[in-house]
């Protein structure tokens, strides 16, 4: 069995190939049971263990173990850690133990970019990133792989981390096209009003984005709230948008933004337009028109992990 490091994952998962592989896997389908979600009560706060299995009918088998410790941020440590085990579907023998952090943050951003490929306006060129955690930088790169992003705005609670991330991407070029501007913003409302894509990746339990801030044609990408008690948007965002999800099962079980909008009487699960499987199969056309506000809510899917692991393994 091979051990594949974070650096090898980073080098092996190019955005175009990864997004295409995840798109193909959503279109074709695999076996992906609901993930196991376990709360761990610790003296310094609650943590979460996620177990995410998936397999192809005639191919690979995989499972991810992911630990989420929000309290790590106070110690300067990563909040998310884990590993992925990829096995041979013919024999069940393990093939690779893959760094779960890097795999997760890249497949998460790739799924958001895949949604943006179907939902964001073709000419969307201004991206607002909300959050400065592990996934946030990947969202910049992934969205730039599917839309002609020229301007990047970054908002975060930690000024030092926000400045560092902005500095890193002032010199980043997606292919041969560097960004025209990468700026730190402190006024989130104003930044939202000028953004074509707003992408949030936080562990917030209170709304950060208000529906009244979103301009017509905006695409809102919500990545962070993976439990019903978490949210990044208010009910106005959800009620005023065409809502899409990564998977119906994940949305019904864990999409905090949607559950809390439901609790406030502003949304129903039946209002979901489509999931990524329906979008990639052409069963839903995506955004209604250029003026519609679209919202993509992801909670993560084991399908994405397996697709990423296979792409990495076969491309090594």
Short mmCIF file of C-alpha atoms in Angstrom, two decimals:
data_model
loop_
_atom_site.label_atom_id
_atom_site.label_comp_id
_atom_site.label_asym_id
_atom_site.label_seq_id
_atom_site.Cartn_x
_atom_site.Cartn_y
_atom_site.Cartn_z
CA UNK A 1 0.00 0.00 0.00
CA UNK A 2 1.28 3.43 -0.93
CA UNK A 3 1.19 6.43 1.39
CA UNK A 4 0.42 9.61 -0.55
CA UNK A 5 1.39 12.87 1.14
CA UNK A 6 -0.35 16.23 1.07
CA UNK A 7 2.30 17.55 -1.32
CA UNK A 8 1.73 14.64 -3.69
CA UNK A 9 -2.03 15.22 -3.55
CA UNK A 10 -1.53 18.90 -4.36
CA UNK A 11 0.71 18.10 -7.31
CA UNK A 12 -1.50 15.30 -8.59
CA UNK A 13 -4.89 17.01 -8.59
CA UNK A 14 -4.98 19.62 -11.32
CA UNK A 15 -8.17 21.67 -11.30
CA UNK A 16 -9.39 20.98 -14.81
CA UNK A 17 -8.91 17.23 -14.51
CA UNK A 18 -10.35 17.03 -11.00
CA UNK A 19 -13.47 19.07 -11.79
CA UNK A 20 -14.06 16.99 -14.92
CA UNK A 21 -13.65 13.72 -12.98
CA UNK A 22 -16.11 14.82 -10.29
CA UNK A 23 -18.55 15.94 -12.99
CA UNK A 24 -18.29 12.55 -14.70
CA UNK A 25 -18.79 10.70 -11.40
CA UNK A 26 -21.91 12.70 -10.50
CA UNK A 27 -23.25 12.03 -13.99
CA UNK A 28 -22.54 8.28 -13.90
CA UNK A 29 -23.28 7.68 -10.21
CA UNK A 30 -21.70 5.41 -7.63
CA UNK A 31 -22.78 3.78 -4.36
CA UNK A 32 -22.51 6.42 -1.64
CA UNK A 33 -24.31 5.69 1.66
CA UNK A 34 -25.07 8.56 4.05
CA UNK A 35 -21.99 9.56 5.96
CA UNK A 36 -21.56 8.69 9.61
CA UNK A 37 -21.62 11.84 11.72
CA UNK A 38 -20.43 11.55 15.33
CA UNK A 39 -20.26 14.36 17.86
CA UNK A 40 -17.38 14.16 20.32
CA UNK A 41 -17.73 16.13 23.54
CA UNK A 42 -14.35 17.30 24.79
CA UNK A 43 -13.34 19.56 27.68
CA UNK A 44 -12.44 22.37 25.26
CA UNK A 45 -15.58 22.10 23.14
CA UNK A 46 -17.42 19.84 20.73
CA UNK A 47 -15.60 18.09 17.90
CA UNK A 48 -16.96 16.03 15.01
CA UNK A 49 -15.87 12.75 13.42
CA UNK A 50 -17.07 12.06 9.89
CA UNK A 51 -16.84 8.65 8.19
CA UNK A 52 -17.60 8.70 4.47
CA UNK A 53 -17.69 5.43 2.46
CA UNK A 54 -18.27 5.04 -1.28
CA UNK A 55 -17.66 2.45 -3.98
CA UNK A 56 -18.11 1.75 -7.65
CA UNK A 57 -20.18 -1.25 -8.70
CA UNK A 58 -17.26 -2.54 -10.75
CA UNK A 59 -14.32 -0.59 -9.45
CA UNK A 60 -12.71 1.11 -6.51
CA UNK A 61 -13.76 1.23 -2.87
CA UNK A 62 -12.93 4.14 -0.59
CA UNK A 63 -13.57 5.58 2.85
CA UNK A 64 -12.55 8.83 4.50
CA UNK A 65 -12.19 9.58 8.18
CA UNK A 66 -12.29 13.29 8.93
CA UNK A 67 -11.98 15.02 12.31
CA UNK A 68 -13.28 18.56 12.70
CA UNK A 69 -11.99 20.44 15.76
CA UNK A 70 -13.05 24.13 15.53
CA UNK A 71 -11.25 24.83 18.82
CA UNK A 72 -7.90 24.15 17.12
CA UNK A 73 -7.96 27.65 15.65
CA UNK A 74 -7.18 29.13 19.08
CA UNK A 75 -3.93 27.13 19.07
CA UNK A 76 -2.98 28.00 15.52
CA UNK A 77 -3.73 24.47 14.34
CA UNK A 78 -5.80 23.27 11.39
CA UNK A 79 -9.44 22.66 12.29
CA UNK A 80 -9.80 19.71 9.91
CA UNK A 81 -7.63 16.60 9.70
CA UNK A 82 -8.08 13.12 8.30
CA UNK A 83 -7.08 10.41 5.86
CA UNK A 84 -8.51 8.53 2.91
CA UNK A 85 -8.16 4.80 2.27
CA UNK A 86 -8.53 3.68 -1.36
CA UNK A 87 -8.97 -0.05 -2.03
CA UNK A 88 -9.08 -2.34 -5.04
CA UNK A 89 -12.71 -3.17 -5.81
CA UNK A 90 -11.87 -6.63 -7.12
CA UNK A 91 -10.01 -7.88 -4.05
CA UNK A 92 -10.73 -5.36 -1.31
CA UNK A 93 -6.99 -4.92 -0.78
CA UNK A 94 -5.87 -1.41 0.23
CA UNK A 95 -4.08 0.50 -2.52
CA UNK A 96 -3.29 3.84 -0.93
CA UNK A 97 -3.54 5.84 2.27
CA UNK A 98 -4.00 9.44 1.15
CA UNK A 99 -3.66 12.66 3.11
CA UNK A 100 -7.28 13.50 3.89
CA UNK A 101 -6.85 17.23 4.46
CA UNK A 102 -5.49 18.05 1.03
CA UNK A 103 -7.86 15.66 -0.70
CA UNK A 104 -10.83 17.19 1.12
CA UNK A 105 -10.05 20.82 0.53
CA UNK A 106 -9.37 20.25 -3.17
CA UNK A 107 -12.42 18.12 -3.88
CA UNK A 108 -14.59 20.56 -1.89
CA UNK A 109 -13.44 23.50 -3.97
CA UNK A 110 -13.75 21.46 -7.17
CA UNK A 111 -17.40 20.64 -6.37
CA UNK A 112 -18.12 24.35 -5.85
CA UNK A 113 -16.42 25.15 -9.15
CA UNK A 114 -18.44 22.44 -10.86
CA UNK A 115 -21.63 24.03 -9.55
CA UNK A 116 -20.43 27.45 -10.69
CA UNK A 117 -19.80 26.03 -14.16
CA UNK A 118 -23.55 25.38 -14.39
CA UNK A 119 -24.89 28.24 -12.25
CA UNK A 120 -22.63 31.31 -12.33
CA UNK A 121 -22.99 33.73 -15.23
CA UNK A 122 -20.53 33.05 -18.03
CA UNK A 123 -18.92 36.50 -17.71
CA UNK A 124 -18.61 36.41 -13.89
CA UNK A 125 -15.26 38.05 -13.14
CA UNK A 126 -15.43 39.32 -9.54
CA UNK A 127 -15.06 36.77 -6.76
CA UNK A 128 -15.58 37.43 -3.04
CA UNK A 129 -14.11 34.85 -0.67
CA UNK A 130 -15.51 34.82 2.88
CA UNK A 131 -13.18 33.01 5.28
CA UNK A 132 -9.48 32.29 5.50
CA UNK A 133 -9.39 28.61 6.50
CA UNK A 134 -7.94 25.65 4.64
CA UNK A 135 -10.58 25.56 1.89
CA UNK A 136 -10.70 29.29 1.14
CA UNK A 137 -7.51 29.50 -1.00
CA UNK A 138 -8.63 26.46 -3.00
CA UNK A 139 -11.92 28.19 -3.81
CA UNK A 140 -10.01 31.04 -5.43
CA UNK A 141 -8.11 28.63 -7.66
CA UNK A 142 -11.05 26.37 -8.47
CA UNK A 143 -13.49 29.17 -9.37
CA UNK A 144 -10.81 30.76 -11.54
CA UNK A 145 -10.55 27.48 -13.43
CA UNK A 146 -14.18 27.70 -14.62
CA UNK A 147 -14.91 31.43 -14.83
CA UNK A 148 -12.85 34.42 -16.10
CA UNK A 149 -12.07 35.75 -12.61
CA UNK A 150 -10.16 39.07 -12.78
CA UNK A 151 -10.87 40.56 -9.35
CA UNK A 152 -10.62 38.72 -6.03
CA UNK A 153 -11.85 40.16 -2.74
CA UNK A 154 -11.14 38.44 0.59
CA UNK A 155 -12.94 38.95 3.90
CA UNK A 156 -11.92 37.27 7.14
CA UNK A 157 -12.11 37.78 10.88
CA UNK A 158 -8.35 37.42 11.31
CA UNK A 159 -6.64 40.43 9.72
CA UNK A 160 -3.21 38.80 9.53
CA UNK A 161 -4.51 35.67 7.81
CA UNK A 162 -6.60 37.71 5.42
CA UNK A 163 -3.64 39.88 4.43
CA UNK A 164 -1.40 36.83 4.02
CA UNK A 165 -3.90 35.11 1.75
CA UNK A 166 -4.33 38.22 -0.37
CA UNK A 167 -0.58 38.59 -0.72
CA UNK A 168 -0.24 34.96 -1.78
CA UNK A 169 -2.76 35.35 -4.61
CA UNK A 170 -1.55 38.70 -5.90
CA UNK A 171 1.12 36.71 -7.72
CA UNK A 172 -1.00 33.70 -8.62
CA UNK A 173 -1.83 33.05 -12.27
CA UNK A 174 -4.47 30.57 -13.40
CA UNK A 175 -2.81 29.29 -16.54
CA UNK A 176 -1.29 32.38 -18.20
CA UNK A 177 -3.77 34.93 -16.84
CA UNK A 178 -2.93 36.63 -13.52
CA UNK A 179 -5.64 38.33 -11.50
CA UNK A 180 -5.94 42.08 -12.12
CA UNK A 181 -6.58 42.76 -8.43
CA UNK A 182 -6.59 40.87 -5.14
CA UNK A 183 -7.77 42.95 -2.20
CA UNK A 184 -8.70 42.60 1.46
CA UNK A 185 -12.16 43.96 2.27
CA UNK A 186 -13.56 44.87 5.67
CA UNK A 187 -17.04 45.99 4.62
CA UNK A 188 -18.74 42.71 3.76
CA UNK A 189 -22.01 44.31 2.68
CA UNK A 190 -20.35 46.55 0.09
CA UNK A 191 -18.16 43.71 -1.16
CA UNK A 192 -21.22 41.48 -1.69
CA UNK A 193 -22.99 44.18 -3.68
CA UNK A 194 -20.19 44.24 -6.25
CA UNK A 195 -19.46 40.48 -6.47
CA UNK A 196 -20.49 38.11 -9.24
CA UNK A 197 -19.64 35.07 -7.09
CA UNK A 198 -19.69 35.04 -3.28
CA UNK A 199 -17.99 31.92 -1.90
CA UNK A 200 -18.14 31.21 1.85
CA UNK A 201 -16.05 28.62 3.70
CA UNK A 202 -16.36 29.21 7.43
CA UNK A 203 -17.44 27.42 10.59
CA UNK A 204 -19.98 30.13 11.39
CA UNK A 205 -23.14 29.49 13.37
CA UNK A 206 -24.53 32.97 12.64
CA UNK A 207 -25.42 34.51 9.25
CA UNK A 208 -22.54 36.31 7.57
CA UNK A 209 -24.23 37.04 4.22
CA UNK A 210 -27.54 38.91 3.98
CA UNK A 211 -29.89 38.43 1.09
CA UNK A 212 -30.38 42.17 0.66
CA UNK A 213 -26.67 42.49 -0.14
CA UNK A 214 -26.73 40.19 -3.19
CA UNK A 215 -27.09 41.86 -6.56
CA UNK A 216 -29.12 40.38 -9.44
CA UNK A 217 -27.19 37.68 -11.28
CA UNK A 218 -25.01 36.81 -8.29
CA UNK A 219 -24.04 33.22 -7.52
CA UNK A 220 -23.75 32.38 -3.80
CA UNK A 221 -21.55 29.39 -2.94
CA UNK A 222 -22.02 28.11 0.63
CA UNK A 223 -19.43 25.56 1.71
CA UNK A 224 -18.97 25.79 5.45
CA UNK A 225 -22.18 24.93 7.32
CA UNK A 226 -22.11 21.13 7.44
CA UNK A 227 -24.35 20.73 10.53
CA UNK A 228 -27.97 21.84 11.02
CA UNK A 229 -26.90 24.27 13.76
CA UNK A 230 -24.43 26.08 11.47
CA UNK A 231 -25.15 28.74 8.85
CA UNK A 232 -23.38 31.31 6.69
CA UNK A 233 -26.42 33.04 5.18
CA UNK A 234 -29.69 34.47 6.41
CA UNK A 235 -33.11 33.25 5.35
CA UNK A 236 -33.44 36.09 2.82
CA UNK A 237 -30.54 34.59 0.85
CA UNK A 238 -32.22 31.21 0.68
CA UNK A 239 -35.74 32.47 0.04
CA UNK A 240 -34.63 34.88 -2.68
CA UNK A 241 -32.47 32.46 -4.66
CA UNK A 242 -32.75 29.45 -6.94
CA UNK A 243 -31.31 26.81 -4.59
CA UNK A 244 -29.11 23.93 -5.72
CA UNK A 245 -27.27 21.33 -3.61
CA UNK A 246 -24.50 18.79 -3.99
CA UNK A 247 -26.75 15.90 -2.94
CA UNK A 248 -30.36 15.78 -1.79
CA UNK A 249 -29.51 13.44 1.07
CA UNK A 250 -26.78 15.71 2.38
CA UNK A 251 -29.01 18.77 2.16
CA UNK A 252 -31.87 17.11 4.00
CA UNK A 253 -29.59 15.80 6.70
CA UNK A 254 -27.05 18.51 7.37
CA UNK A 255 -27.37 21.73 5.35
CA UNK A 256 -27.64 24.25 8.16
CA UNK A 257 -28.44 27.24 5.95
CA UNK A 258 -31.47 25.45 4.54
CA UNK A 259 -32.65 23.89 7.80
CA UNK A 260 -32.60 27.21 9.61
CA UNK A 261 -34.43 28.96 6.76
CA UNK A 262 -37.05 26.22 7.02
CA UNK A 263 -37.32 26.75 10.78
CA UNK A 264 -37.99 30.44 10.08
CA UNK A 265 -40.77 29.56 7.64
CA UNK A 266 -38.90 30.86 4.59
CA UNK A 267 -38.04 27.68 2.68
CA UNK A 268 -39.03 24.07 2.01
CA UNK A 269 -36.77 21.23 0.91
CA UNK A 270 -39.10 20.75 -2.06
CA UNK A 271 -37.95 24.19 -3.26
CA UNK A 272 -34.50 22.79 -4.13
CA UNK A 273 -34.11 23.11 -7.90
CA UNK A 274 -31.63 20.27 -8.49
CA UNK A 275 -28.55 18.51 -7.19
CA UNK A 276 -25.25 18.10 -9.02
CA UNK A 277 -26.31 14.74 -10.45
CA UNK A 278 -29.33 16.29 -12.18
CA UNK A 279 -27.31 19.27 -13.39
CA UNK A 280 -24.55 17.15 -14.88
CA UNK A 281 -27.07 14.83 -16.56
CA UNK A 282 -28.84 17.76 -18.21
CA UNK A 283 -32.05 17.13 -16.27
CA UNK A 284 -32.17 20.77 -15.12
CA UNK A 285 -31.04 23.79 -17.17
CA UNK A 286 -29.38 25.63 -14.26
CA UNK A 287 -30.00 29.34 -13.64
CA UNK A 288 -33.26 30.67 -15.06
CA UNK A 289 -31.82 33.88 -16.52
CA UNK A 290 -29.03 36.44 -16.21
CA UNK A 291 -30.79 38.29 -13.39
CA UNK A 292 -31.54 35.30 -11.16
CA UNK A 293 -29.63 34.79 -7.93
CA UNK A 294 -28.39 31.22 -7.64
CA UNK A 295 -27.34 29.52 -4.41
CA UNK A 296 -25.29 26.34 -4.17
CA UNK A 297 -25.22 24.64 -0.77
CA UNK A 298 -22.74 21.83 -0.29
CA UNK A 299 -22.10 19.72 2.78
CA UNK A 300 -19.64 17.38 1.10
CA UNK A 301 -20.22 13.98 -0.48
CA UNK A 302 -18.25 10.76 -0.39
CA UNK A 303 -18.71 10.57 -4.18
CA UNK A 304 -16.40 13.59 -4.48
CA UNK A 305 -13.72 11.98 -2.31
CA UNK A 306 -13.74 8.74 -4.27
CA UNK A 307 -13.64 10.58 -7.59
CA UNK A 308 -10.66 12.64 -6.41
CA UNK A 309 -8.84 9.60 -5.02
CA UNK A 310 -9.32 7.65 -8.26
CA UNK A 311 -8.15 10.60 -10.36
CA UNK A 312 -5.07 10.92 -8.17
CA UNK A 313 -4.31 7.19 -8.15
CA UNK A 314 -4.73 6.67 -11.88
CA UNK A 315 -2.76 9.78 -12.74
CA UNK A 316 0.26 9.03 -10.53
#
